[in-house]
C-alpha angles and dihedrals in degrees: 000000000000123000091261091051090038091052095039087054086050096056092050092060096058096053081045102058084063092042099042111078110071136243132236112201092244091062099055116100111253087220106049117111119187125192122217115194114193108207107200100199124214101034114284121223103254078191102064093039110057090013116201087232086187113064125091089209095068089048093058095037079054116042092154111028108031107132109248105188107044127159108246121221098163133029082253110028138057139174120251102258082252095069095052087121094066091057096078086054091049093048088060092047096257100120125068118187122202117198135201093015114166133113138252115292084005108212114221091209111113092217106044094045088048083051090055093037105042080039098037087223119117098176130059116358122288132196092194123075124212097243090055098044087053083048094050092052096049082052089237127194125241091260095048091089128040130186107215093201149056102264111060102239121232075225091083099020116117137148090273122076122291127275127251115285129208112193105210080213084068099144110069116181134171114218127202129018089335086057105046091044093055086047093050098049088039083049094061128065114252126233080219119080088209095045092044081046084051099041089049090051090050090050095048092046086054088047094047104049094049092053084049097042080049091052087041091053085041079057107056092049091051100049098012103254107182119244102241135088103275085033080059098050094057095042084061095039086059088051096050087050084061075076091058091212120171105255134003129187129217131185117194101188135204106067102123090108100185093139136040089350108169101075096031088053087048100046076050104051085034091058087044105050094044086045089062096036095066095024078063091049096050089046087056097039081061095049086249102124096109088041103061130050117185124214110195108192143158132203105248127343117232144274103282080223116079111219127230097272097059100264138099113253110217117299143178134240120036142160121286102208113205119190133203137020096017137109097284122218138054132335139166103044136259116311103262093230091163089054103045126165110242091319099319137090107280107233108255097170115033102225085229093068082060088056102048094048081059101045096050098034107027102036104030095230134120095264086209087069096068107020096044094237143016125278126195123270128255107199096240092117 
């Protein structure tokens, strides 16, 4: 176990010792609201997600990957085939679905549009995100807040100390001769009190993660999360929920489709629907379906015409998908494919008007605050 494996189990543990007793329903607290947001890295195609199966244009943008056999929820609109288990979600009111969300002089870095929209500035750099900055107002605790991934996200990052941080990567082990010579060192008292302190963490880490990985696989079997590494995260993110904290954050990576784009989007969509589709069971199984409400977002859709190797460039504006107790249906309008912006998807709902309704009705706090300035509503809350 090297020093970067050895210090990412020890801060597990000690997320883990908030997350890790677990919660009957009538424990939880009737009151507590806790925010997801589900960051899906790399800019995922909105096209190719809810396809406007309809329109001759995307058709002809996208002679070889538009999407054929999708299931329509609109006369207009229809999930990828991959995301036939959210129908059923958006069919009880549950799924609202926010199109054309960007923001004004969008940027195609990856970088820089993660920065605004992890920031919610757009303009200028910022070292606050806007989920810290709320935190900060509401004078959160450090384990009010908890990153589910690898990268800390600007999201969460203030001018207090971090949030707690769950690698999904939680059990680190060394195998062979390496192995066998750290357990067997782990496995005997030191003459050191600061060698026998660091031998005991490592113990309980170990002991730790495996009674989590056991309730995770528990898990799975309980609300059908599937047995795969998105399938994982979401299982986790479900457990953590059991704490009931204010916000956590979770990147799903792997969404930049320049190439051979048609079975990687769907292995991804498919990961995903099925993610929130048990994550939603297991809400509801712990009487927590008017307590959490789920952003998914990405930083930026892709380019409406498909390039020559199969695949969708950068593009701008995509869907926000929020999940839970919202007004469930379509906003934003139809993507305007016969009106594009030099080659790319105009902004009809600015991301920071999700935010702000958020902010103020889900959250209960003065959205200016943390945004700067109002934005107008969209009707999701």
């Amino acid at each position: 176990m090297n020093r970067r494996d050895f210090l990412a189990l020890m801060s597990s543990t000690a997320a883990m010792a908030i997350v890790a007793p677990s919660c009957s329903s009538a424990a939880l607290s009737s009151d507590r609201k806790t925010l997801v947001v589900i960051e899906l890295a790399g800019g995922n195609d909105g096209l190719n997600t809810i396809v406007p199966y309809n329109e001759a244009n995307y058709r002809k943008l996208r002679p070889t990957i538009a999407i054929k056999d999708g299931i329509p929820i609109s006369n207009q609109a229809a999930f990828h085939p991959a995301l036939k288990e959210l129908k059923p979600i958006l069919d009880k009111g549950r799924l609202a679905i926010v199109q054309n969300v960007s923001y004004p002089n969008p940027n195609l870095s990856h970088f820089r549009s993660k920065e605004i929209w992890q920031s919610a500035h757009p303009q200028g750099a910022s070292d606050t995100g806007w989920l810290a900055r709320y935190l900060t107002d509401v004078k959160a605790k450090t384990a009010d807040a908890i990153f589910l991934g690898e990268e800390y996200p600007l999201a969460l990052t203030g001018d207090s100390d971090r949030y707690l941080q769950l690698s999904p990567n939680l059990a680190v082990q060394q195998r062979g001769k390496l192995g066998e010579a750290m357990r067997s060192v782990y496995n005997n008292p030191q003459g050191s009190e600061f060698a026998e302190q660091v031998r005991r963490s490592v113990l309980d880490s170990e002991e730790a993660v495996k009674q989590l990985t056991k309730d995770l696989n528990q898990r799975q079997a309980n609300h059908g999360y599937a047995k795969t590494g998105i399938g994982n995260q979401f299982a986790l993110l479900g457990r953590v929920l059991e704490s009931q904290p204010k916000v956590v954050y979770l990147t799903i990576g792997g969404w930049d489709t320049h190439a051979g784009q048609i079975r990687r989007h769907q292995q991804l969509l498919g990961d995903l629907g099925a993610g929130l589709a048990a994550l939603d069971r297991d809400i509801q199984a712990h009487n927590m379906q008017k307590n959490v409400l789920i952003m998914v977002q990405s930083e930026f859709g892709r380019r409406p015409a498909e390039n020559g190797n199969g695949g969708t460039d950068h593009g701008t504006a995509a869907p926000v998908l929020l999940l839970g107790n919202v007004r469930g249906g379509l906003y934003g309008g139809q993507p305007a494919l016969d009106s594009l912006v030099q080659g790319n998807l105009a902004m009809q709902v600015d991301f920071r008007s999700i935010y702000g309704e958020i902010l103020k009705q889900w959250e209960g706090i003065t959205a200016s605050k943390v945004l700067d300035q109002d934005f107008p509503k969209v009707g999701i809350l």
